[in-house]
């Protein structure tokens, strides 16, 4: 279902609530505007009394802000949020969103998050922000998983953007694990690189682990087989392929919003 911008902004509650006015053309909307509209659209799925998975990243941040706003306005009540990162945890606390965890709430009603890649079957790559493990734990426990992206994230196959496919690994002998990961996908032209942050120090996840980013020149083939092969390697904690998990994907693009349902 595609919704062109003029129609969307004139009629959809999400754009009005986002504080965006109907422009004469979509060119007046920035990429962040599109993310905000998509995020507000996703929050329309939220109902009072829900346990919510709170995603991490620039798009998910807008959704968390909106949930906090609706709670303050009394339009949402009895919400419990389960954050997928320390950054989201701190954001939600600052907004007054009650928080809990999967130990207390093993079933999550709805999760809203972004993605780094989306293939035609709504499989995802996530984790370029470094929160893949907690995201997968929370979003794997939810009844409905709404994903928000812009159309630059659409790919023909996972890894097709040429950007990172993250794998979280333990620190111990990470070079050994990285070499095994690269060898695993040598037919796809895989290059494995340790993710680094400031001062070229290794990036450390909220769980105290490292991330090895995999870069592919071609398709990795059967995704389930690739997933199983990665997870069978000792030293691997989790990977960034989210297979058959998204139930709805909201895509912001030049022609408007497209909502795809599983």
PDB file of C-alpha atoms in Angstrom:
ATOM      1  CA  UNK A   1       0.000   0.000   0.000  1.00  0.00           C
ATOM      2  CA  UNK A   2       1.751   3.185  -1.150  1.00  0.00           C
ATOM      3  CA  UNK A   3       0.699   6.574   0.190  1.00  0.00           C
ATOM      4  CA  UNK A   4       2.005   9.616  -1.742  1.00  0.00           C
ATOM      5  CA  UNK A   5       3.212  12.517   0.411  1.00  0.00           C
ATOM      6  CA  UNK A   6       0.568  15.163  -0.386  1.00  0.00           C
ATOM      7  CA  UNK A   7      -2.223  12.715   0.428  1.00  0.00           C
ATOM      8  CA  UNK A   8      -0.364  11.338   3.400  1.00  0.00           C
ATOM      9  CA  UNK A   9       0.349  14.678   4.977  1.00  0.00           C
ATOM     10  CA  UNK A  10      -3.128  15.987   4.304  1.00  0.00           C
ATOM     11  CA  UNK A  11      -4.916  13.025   5.807  1.00  0.00           C
ATOM     12  CA  UNK A  12      -2.670  10.879   7.990  1.00  0.00           C
ATOM     13  CA  UNK A  13      -2.583  11.488  11.704  1.00  0.00           C
ATOM     14  CA  UNK A  14       1.092  10.550  11.858  1.00  0.00           C
ATOM     15  CA  UNK A  15       2.364  13.507   9.821  1.00  0.00           C
ATOM     16  CA  UNK A  16       0.161  16.018  11.628  1.00  0.00           C
ATOM     17  CA  UNK A  17       1.254  14.714  15.008  1.00  0.00           C
ATOM     18  CA  UNK A  18       4.865  14.886  13.847  1.00  0.00           C
ATOM     19  CA  UNK A  19       4.418  18.632  13.375  1.00  0.00           C
ATOM     20  CA  UNK A  20       4.974  18.516   9.614  1.00  0.00           C
ATOM     21  CA  UNK A  21       2.873  20.645   7.294  1.00  0.00           C
ATOM     22  CA  UNK A  22       1.761  19.670   3.818  1.00  0.00           C
ATOM     23  CA  UNK A  23       4.464  20.788   1.393  1.00  0.00           C
ATOM     24  CA  UNK A  24       3.965  21.550  -2.276  1.00  0.00           C
ATOM     25  CA  UNK A  25       6.366  18.735  -3.080  1.00  0.00           C
ATOM     26  CA  UNK A  26       8.087  15.865  -1.317  1.00  0.00           C
ATOM     27  CA  UNK A  27      11.438  17.583  -1.880  1.00  0.00           C
ATOM     28  CA  UNK A  28      10.681  19.779   1.128  1.00  0.00           C
ATOM     29  CA  UNK A  29      10.853  16.771   3.412  1.00  0.00           C
ATOM     30  CA  UNK A  30      14.265  15.823   4.786  1.00  0.00           C
ATOM     31  CA  UNK A  31      15.341  12.238   5.361  1.00  0.00           C
ATOM     32  CA  UNK A  32      14.818  12.757   9.083  1.00  0.00           C
ATOM     33  CA  UNK A  33      11.301  14.094   8.396  1.00  0.00           C
ATOM     34  CA  UNK A  34      10.520  10.861   6.553  1.00  0.00           C
ATOM     35  CA  UNK A  35      11.891   8.795   9.402  1.00  0.00           C
ATOM     36  CA  UNK A  36       9.763  10.759  11.854  1.00  0.00           C
ATOM     37  CA  UNK A  37       6.576  10.306   9.816  1.00  0.00           C
ATOM     38  CA  UNK A  38       7.235   6.575   9.481  1.00  0.00           C
ATOM     39  CA  UNK A  39       7.987   6.290  13.190  1.00  0.00           C
ATOM     40  CA  UNK A  40       4.799   8.110  14.150  1.00  0.00           C
ATOM     41  CA  UNK A  41       2.870   5.843  11.790  1.00  0.00           C
ATOM     42  CA  UNK A  42       4.363   2.819  13.545  1.00  0.00           C
ATOM     43  CA  UNK A  43       3.315   4.173  16.951  1.00  0.00           C
ATOM     44  CA  UNK A  44      -0.299   4.094  15.734  1.00  0.00           C
ATOM     45  CA  UNK A  45      -0.058   0.335  16.338  1.00  0.00           C
ATOM     46  CA  UNK A  46       0.546   0.943  20.057  1.00  0.00           C
ATOM     47  CA  UNK A  47      -2.359   0.485  22.472  1.00  0.00           C
ATOM     48  CA  UNK A  48      -2.693   1.143  26.184  1.00  0.00           C
ATOM     49  CA  UNK A  49      -1.693  -1.773  28.366  1.00  0.00           C
ATOM     50  CA  UNK A  50       0.911  -3.125  25.949  1.00  0.00           C
ATOM     51  CA  UNK A  51       4.369  -4.430  26.690  1.00  0.00           C
ATOM     52  CA  UNK A  52       6.576  -2.756  24.072  1.00  0.00           C
ATOM     53  CA  UNK A  53       9.982  -3.569  22.664  1.00  0.00           C
ATOM     54  CA  UNK A  54      11.779  -0.246  22.253  1.00  0.00           C
ATOM     55  CA  UNK A  55      14.216  -0.248  19.359  1.00  0.00           C
ATOM     56  CA  UNK A  56      17.565   1.470  18.938  1.00  0.00           C
ATOM     57  CA  UNK A  57      18.731   3.896  16.256  1.00  0.00           C
ATOM     58  CA  UNK A  58      17.838   7.179  14.585  1.00  0.00           C
ATOM     59  CA  UNK A  59      14.382   6.067  13.410  1.00  0.00           C
ATOM     60  CA  UNK A  60      13.441   4.125  16.522  1.00  0.00           C
ATOM     61  CA  UNK A  61      14.403   7.172  18.578  1.00  0.00           C
ATOM     62  CA  UNK A  62      11.479   9.084  17.037  1.00  0.00           C
ATOM     63  CA  UNK A  63       9.096   6.259  17.957  1.00  0.00           C
ATOM     64  CA  UNK A  64      10.291   6.222  21.569  1.00  0.00           C
ATOM     65  CA  UNK A  65       9.908  10.014  21.740  1.00  0.00           C
ATOM     66  CA  UNK A  66       6.356   9.707  20.444  1.00  0.00           C
ATOM     67  CA  UNK A  67       5.424   7.005  22.950  1.00  0.00           C
ATOM     68  CA  UNK A  68       6.715   9.207  25.760  1.00  0.00           C
ATOM     69  CA  UNK A  69       4.704  12.146  24.414  1.00  0.00           C
ATOM     70  CA  UNK A  70       1.480  10.131  24.262  1.00  0.00           C
ATOM     71  CA  UNK A  71       2.024   8.900  27.817  1.00  0.00           C
ATOM     72  CA  UNK A  72       2.473  12.458  29.069  1.00  0.00           C
ATOM     73  CA  UNK A  73      -0.690  13.506  27.228  1.00  0.00           C
ATOM     74  CA  UNK A  74      -2.648  10.647  28.797  1.00  0.00           C
ATOM     75  CA  UNK A  75      -3.437   9.155  25.375  1.00  0.00           C
ATOM     76  CA  UNK A  76      -1.549   5.996  26.298  1.00  0.00           C
ATOM     77  CA  UNK A  77      -1.664   4.343  29.705  1.00  0.00           C
ATOM     78  CA  UNK A  78      -0.133   1.326  31.459  1.00  0.00           C
ATOM     79  CA  UNK A  79       2.661   0.940  28.928  1.00  0.00           C
ATOM     80  CA  UNK A  80       5.730  -1.114  29.836  1.00  0.00           C
ATOM     81  CA  UNK A  81       8.831  -0.733  27.684  1.00  0.00           C
ATOM     82  CA  UNK A  82      11.665  -3.204  27.214  1.00  0.00           C
ATOM     83  CA  UNK A  83      14.679  -1.353  25.781  1.00  0.00           C
ATOM     84  CA  UNK A  84      17.084  -2.974  23.334  1.00  0.00           C
ATOM     85  CA  UNK A  85      20.153  -0.964  24.366  1.00  0.00           C
ATOM     86  CA  UNK A  86      21.499   1.173  27.169  1.00  0.00           C
ATOM     87  CA  UNK A  87      21.053   4.215  24.933  1.00  0.00           C
ATOM     88  CA  UNK A  88      17.342   3.483  24.496  1.00  0.00           C
ATOM     89  CA  UNK A  89      17.075   2.645  28.198  1.00  0.00           C
ATOM     90  CA  UNK A  90      18.382   6.106  29.087  1.00  0.00           C
ATOM     91  CA  UNK A  91      16.149   7.818  26.503  1.00  0.00           C
ATOM     92  CA  UNK A  92      13.030   6.024  27.749  1.00  0.00           C
ATOM     93  CA  UNK A  93      13.805   6.828  31.384  1.00  0.00           C
ATOM     94  CA  UNK A  94      14.209  10.507  30.513  1.00  0.00           C
ATOM     95  CA  UNK A  95      10.751  10.417  28.906  1.00  0.00           C
ATOM     96  CA  UNK A  96       9.098   8.744  31.875  1.00  0.00           C
ATOM     97  CA  UNK A  97       8.384   5.447  30.110  1.00  0.00           C
ATOM     98  CA  UNK A  98       8.082   2.608  32.669  1.00  0.00           C
ATOM     99  CA  UNK A  99      10.691  -0.066  31.922  1.00  0.00           C
ATOM    100  CA  UNK A 100      11.093  -3.753  32.598  1.00  0.00           C
ATOM    101  CA  UNK A 101      12.808  -6.750  31.022  1.00  0.00           C
ATOM    102  CA  UNK A 102      12.145 -10.148  29.458  1.00  0.00           C
ATOM    103  CA  UNK A 103      12.514 -11.910  32.800  1.00  0.00           C
ATOM    104  CA  UNK A 104       9.386 -10.121  34.033  1.00  0.00           C
ATOM    105  CA  UNK A 105       7.639 -10.007  30.631  1.00  0.00           C
ATOM    106  CA  UNK A 106       8.683 -12.978  28.478  1.00  0.00           C
ATOM    107  CA  UNK A 107       5.995 -12.149  25.877  1.00  0.00           C
ATOM    108  CA  UNK A 108       6.145  -8.737  24.198  1.00  0.00           C
ATOM    109  CA  UNK A 109       3.020  -7.374  22.501  1.00  0.00           C
ATOM    110  CA  UNK A 110       4.745  -5.136  19.956  1.00  0.00           C
ATOM    111  CA  UNK A 111       8.253  -4.041  19.045  1.00  0.00           C
ATOM    112  CA  UNK A 112       9.161  -1.046  16.862  1.00  0.00           C
ATOM    113  CA  UNK A 113      12.652  -0.721  15.414  1.00  0.00           C
ATOM    114  CA  UNK A 114      14.637   0.241  12.345  1.00  0.00           C
ATOM    115  CA  UNK A 115      16.737  -1.976  10.065  1.00  0.00           C
ATOM    116  CA  UNK A 116      19.888  -1.645   7.970  1.00  0.00           C
ATOM    117  CA  UNK A 117      18.670  -3.830   5.083  1.00  0.00           C
ATOM    118  CA  UNK A 118      15.320  -5.322   4.061  1.00  0.00           C
ATOM    119  CA  UNK A 119      15.037  -7.967   1.344  1.00  0.00           C
ATOM    120  CA  UNK A 120      11.898  -8.697  -0.751  1.00  0.00           C
ATOM    121  CA  UNK A 121      10.805 -11.331   1.804  1.00  0.00           C
ATOM    122  CA  UNK A 122      11.091  -8.871   4.741  1.00  0.00           C
ATOM    123  CA  UNK A 123      14.224 -10.525   6.086  1.00  0.00           C
ATOM    124  CA  UNK A 124      16.474  -7.967   7.749  1.00  0.00           C
ATOM    125  CA  UNK A 125      20.029  -7.010   8.526  1.00  0.00           C
ATOM    126  CA  UNK A 126      20.274  -5.164  11.834  1.00  0.00           C
ATOM    127  CA  UNK A 127      23.016  -4.269  14.246  1.00  0.00           C
ATOM    128  CA  UNK A 128      25.111  -1.636  12.535  1.00  0.00           C
ATOM    129  CA  UNK A 129      24.376   0.414  15.650  1.00  0.00           C
ATOM    130  CA  UNK A 130      25.810  -2.390  17.767  1.00  0.00           C
ATOM    131  CA  UNK A 131      22.650  -3.585  19.556  1.00  0.00           C
ATOM    132  CA  UNK A 132      21.855  -6.725  17.556  1.00  0.00           C
ATOM    133  CA  UNK A 133      21.875  -9.223  20.428  1.00  0.00           C
ATOM    134  CA  UNK A 134      19.424  -7.396  22.666  1.00  0.00           C
ATOM    135  CA  UNK A 135      17.332  -6.407  19.649  1.00  0.00           C
ATOM    136  CA  UNK A 136      17.046 -10.017  18.559  1.00  0.00           C
ATOM    137  CA  UNK A 137      16.176 -11.204  22.060  1.00  0.00           C
ATOM    138  CA  UNK A 138      13.411  -8.646  22.510  1.00  0.00           C
ATOM    139  CA  UNK A 139      12.060  -8.703  18.953  1.00  0.00           C
ATOM    140  CA  UNK A 140      12.150 -12.480  18.871  1.00  0.00           C
ATOM    141  CA  UNK A 141       9.795 -12.503  21.856  1.00  0.00           C
ATOM    142  CA  UNK A 142       7.181 -10.155  20.388  1.00  0.00           C
ATOM    143  CA  UNK A 143       3.793 -10.946  18.892  1.00  0.00           C
ATOM    144  CA  UNK A 144       4.152  -8.158  16.306  1.00  0.00           C
ATOM    145  CA  UNK A 145       7.357  -6.569  15.025  1.00  0.00           C
ATOM    146  CA  UNK A 146       6.988  -3.302  13.091  1.00  0.00           C
ATOM    147  CA  UNK A 147      10.105  -2.196  11.205  1.00  0.00           C
ATOM    148  CA  UNK A 148      10.690   1.357   9.961  1.00  0.00           C
ATOM    149  CA  UNK A 149      13.118   2.138   7.129  1.00  0.00           C
ATOM    150  CA  UNK A 150      13.688   4.497   4.224  1.00  0.00           C
ATOM    151  CA  UNK A 151      13.844   3.047   0.728  1.00  0.00           C
ATOM    152  CA  UNK A 152      17.649   3.173   0.625  1.00  0.00           C
ATOM    153  CA  UNK A 153      17.571   0.143   2.936  1.00  0.00           C
ATOM    154  CA  UNK A 154      15.834  -2.084   0.365  1.00  0.00           C
ATOM    155  CA  UNK A 155      18.107  -4.735  -1.161  1.00  0.00           C
ATOM    156  CA  UNK A 156      17.689  -7.675  -3.520  1.00  0.00           C
ATOM    157  CA  UNK A 157      19.459  -9.969  -1.066  1.00  0.00           C
ATOM    158  CA  UNK A 158      20.856  -9.606   2.445  1.00  0.00           C
ATOM    159  CA  UNK A 159      24.364  -8.220   2.271  1.00  0.00           C
ATOM    160  CA  UNK A 160      23.496  -6.640  -1.075  1.00  0.00           C
ATOM    161  CA  UNK A 161      24.181  -3.081   0.092  1.00  0.00           C
ATOM    162  CA  UNK A 162      27.868  -3.845   0.377  1.00  0.00           C
ATOM    163  CA  UNK A 163      27.743  -2.528   3.934  1.00  0.00           C
ATOM    164  CA  UNK A 164      28.380  -4.399   7.153  1.00  0.00           C
ATOM    165  CA  UNK A 165      26.698  -7.635   8.196  1.00  0.00           C
ATOM    166  CA  UNK A 166      27.498  -7.563  11.928  1.00  0.00           C
ATOM    167  CA  UNK A 167      28.391 -10.581  14.025  1.00  0.00           C
ATOM    168  CA  UNK A 168      28.788 -10.207  17.783  1.00  0.00           C
ATOM    169  CA  UNK A 169      31.712 -12.280  19.105  1.00  0.00           C
ATOM    170  CA  UNK A 170      33.412 -12.772  22.432  1.00  0.00           C
ATOM    171  CA  UNK A 171      36.711 -10.949  22.883  1.00  0.00           C
ATOM    172  CA  UNK A 172      38.754 -14.097  23.454  1.00  0.00           C
ATOM    173  CA  UNK A 173      40.691 -14.920  20.268  1.00  0.00           C
ATOM    174  CA  UNK A 174      38.460 -12.676  18.155  1.00  0.00           C
ATOM    175  CA  UNK A 175      40.961 -12.785  15.292  1.00  0.00           C
ATOM    176  CA  UNK A 176      40.571 -16.558  15.133  1.00  0.00           C
ATOM    177  CA  UNK A 177      36.769 -16.197  15.028  1.00  0.00           C
ATOM    178  CA  UNK A 178      36.951 -13.460  12.379  1.00  0.00           C
ATOM    179  CA  UNK A 179      39.164 -15.632  10.182  1.00  0.00           C
ATOM    180  CA  UNK A 180      36.709 -18.530  10.444  1.00  0.00           C
ATOM    181  CA  UNK A 181      33.803 -16.253   9.547  1.00  0.00           C
ATOM    182  CA  UNK A 182      35.650 -14.945   6.496  1.00  0.00           C
ATOM    183  CA  UNK A 183      36.542 -18.475   5.413  1.00  0.00           C
ATOM    184  CA  UNK A 184      32.917 -19.534   5.806  1.00  0.00           C
ATOM    185  CA  UNK A 185      31.787 -17.093   3.100  1.00  0.00           C
ATOM    186  CA  UNK A 186      34.850 -16.946   0.862  1.00  0.00           C
ATOM    187  CA  UNK A 187      32.724 -17.850  -2.170  1.00  0.00           C
ATOM    188  CA  UNK A 188      30.779 -14.610  -1.604  1.00  0.00           C
ATOM    189  CA  UNK A 189      33.992 -12.588  -1.484  1.00  0.00           C
ATOM    190  CA  UNK A 190      33.662 -12.035   2.245  1.00  0.00           C
ATOM    191  CA  UNK A 191      35.995  -9.701   4.128  1.00  0.00           C
ATOM    192  CA  UNK A 192      35.776  -9.727   7.945  1.00  0.00           C
ATOM    193  CA  UNK A 193      36.790  -6.608   9.893  1.00  0.00           C
ATOM    194  CA  UNK A 194      36.770  -5.826  13.580  1.00  0.00           C
ATOM    195  CA  UNK A 195      34.527  -2.832  14.279  1.00  0.00           C
ATOM    196  CA  UNK A 196      36.382   0.041  15.894  1.00  0.00           C
ATOM    197  CA  UNK A 197      35.254   3.257  17.504  1.00  0.00           C
ATOM    198  CA  UNK A 198      37.019   6.341  18.746  1.00  0.00           C
ATOM    199  CA  UNK A 199      40.826   6.267  18.563  1.00  0.00           C
ATOM    200  CA  UNK A 200      40.531   3.028  16.581  1.00  0.00           C
ATOM    201  CA  UNK A 201      39.805   1.103  19.760  1.00  0.00           C
ATOM    202  CA  UNK A 202      37.563  -1.951  19.382  1.00  0.00           C
ATOM    203  CA  UNK A 203      33.851  -1.149  19.589  1.00  0.00           C
ATOM    204  CA  UNK A 204      32.395  -2.824  22.697  1.00  0.00           C
ATOM    205  CA  UNK A 205      28.714  -3.777  22.825  1.00  0.00           C
ATOM    206  CA  UNK A 206      26.442  -3.275  25.819  1.00  0.00           C
ATOM    207  CA  UNK A 207      27.157  -6.936  26.581  1.00  0.00           C
ATOM    208  CA  UNK A 208      30.927  -6.434  26.704  1.00  0.00           C
ATOM    209  CA  UNK A 209      31.595  -8.179  23.376  1.00  0.00           C
ATOM    210  CA  UNK A 210      33.222  -7.201  20.078  1.00  0.00           C
ATOM    211  CA  UNK A 211      31.593  -6.974  16.649  1.00  0.00           C
ATOM    212  CA  UNK A 212      33.104  -8.429  13.494  1.00  0.00           C
ATOM    213  CA  UNK A 213      31.583  -6.844  10.408  1.00  0.00           C
ATOM    214  CA  UNK A 214      31.278  -9.016   7.311  1.00  0.00           C
ATOM    215  CA  UNK A 215      31.348  -7.417   3.851  1.00  0.00           C
ATOM    216  CA  UNK A 216      30.169  -9.425   0.827  1.00  0.00           C
ATOM    217  CA  UNK A 217      30.722  -9.037  -2.894  1.00  0.00           C
ATOM    218  CA  UNK A 218      27.865 -11.409  -3.745  1.00  0.00           C
ATOM    219  CA  UNK A 219      24.946 -13.346  -2.324  1.00  0.00           C
ATOM    220  CA  UNK A 220      25.549 -15.657   0.620  1.00  0.00           C
ATOM    221  CA  UNK A 221      22.873 -18.033  -0.682  1.00  0.00           C
ATOM    222  CA  UNK A 222      20.481 -19.872   1.616  1.00  0.00           C
ATOM    223  CA  UNK A 223      19.982 -17.532   4.583  1.00  0.00           C
ATOM    224  CA  UNK A 224      18.898 -20.225   7.036  1.00  0.00           C
ATOM    225  CA  UNK A 225      21.948 -22.313   6.171  1.00  0.00           C
ATOM    226  CA  UNK A 226      24.173 -19.236   6.520  1.00  0.00           C
ATOM    227  CA  UNK A 227      22.603 -18.412   9.880  1.00  0.00           C
ATOM    228  CA  UNK A 228      23.128 -21.926  11.192  1.00  0.00           C
ATOM    229  CA  UNK A 229      26.724 -22.010   9.970  1.00  0.00           C
ATOM    230  CA  UNK A 230      27.587 -18.750  11.724  1.00  0.00           C
ATOM    231  CA  UNK A 231      25.972 -19.763  14.995  1.00  0.00           C
ATOM    232  CA  UNK A 232      27.785 -23.106  15.010  1.00  0.00           C
ATOM    233  CA  UNK A 233      31.146 -21.353  15.289  1.00  0.00           C
ATOM    234  CA  UNK A 234      32.447 -21.290  18.857  1.00  0.00           C
ATOM    235  CA  UNK A 235      33.099 -17.687  19.825  1.00  0.00           C
ATOM    236  CA  UNK A 236      30.081 -16.316  17.974  1.00  0.00           C
ATOM    237  CA  UNK A 237      27.388 -14.816  20.194  1.00  0.00           C
ATOM    238  CA  UNK A 238      24.824 -13.725  17.560  1.00  0.00           C
ATOM    239  CA  UNK A 239      24.571 -12.367  14.019  1.00  0.00           C
ATOM    240  CA  UNK A 240      22.615  -9.495  12.475  1.00  0.00           C
ATOM    241  CA  UNK A 241      20.332 -11.457  10.152  1.00  0.00           C
ATOM    242  CA  UNK A 242      16.741 -11.243  11.391  1.00  0.00           C
ATOM    243  CA  UNK A 243      14.994 -13.945   9.386  1.00  0.00           C
ATOM    244  CA  UNK A 244      11.191 -14.284   9.269  1.00  0.00           C
ATOM    245  CA  UNK A 245      10.818 -11.928  12.226  1.00  0.00           C
ATOM    246  CA  UNK A 246       9.281  -8.726  10.840  1.00  0.00           C
ATOM    247  CA  UNK A 247       5.483  -8.768  10.606  1.00  0.00           C
ATOM    248  CA  UNK A 248       5.142  -5.236   9.160  1.00  0.00           C
ATOM    249  CA  UNK A 249       7.656  -2.994   7.382  1.00  0.00           C
ATOM    250  CA  UNK A 250       6.939   0.722   6.898  1.00  0.00           C
ATOM    251  CA  UNK A 251       9.077   2.191   4.098  1.00  0.00           C
ATOM    252  CA  UNK A 252       9.531   5.923   3.536  1.00  0.00           C
ATOM    253  CA  UNK A 253      10.453   6.867  -0.034  1.00  0.00           C
ATOM    254  CA  UNK A 254      10.036   9.481  -2.737  1.00  0.00           C
ATOM    255  CA  UNK A 255       6.499   8.332  -3.501  1.00  0.00           C
ATOM    256  CA  UNK A 256       5.381   8.272   0.119  1.00  0.00           C
ATOM    257  CA  UNK A 257       4.959   5.524   2.691  1.00  0.00           C
ATOM    258  CA  UNK A 258       4.661   1.878   1.732  1.00  0.00           C
ATOM    259  CA  UNK A 259       3.357  -0.573   4.330  1.00  0.00           C
ATOM    260  CA  UNK A 260       4.229  -4.205   3.752  1.00  0.00           C
ATOM    261  CA  UNK A 261       2.743  -6.939   5.901  1.00  0.00           C
ATOM    262  CA  UNK A 262       3.968 -10.481   6.260  1.00  0.00           C
TER     263      UNK A 262
END
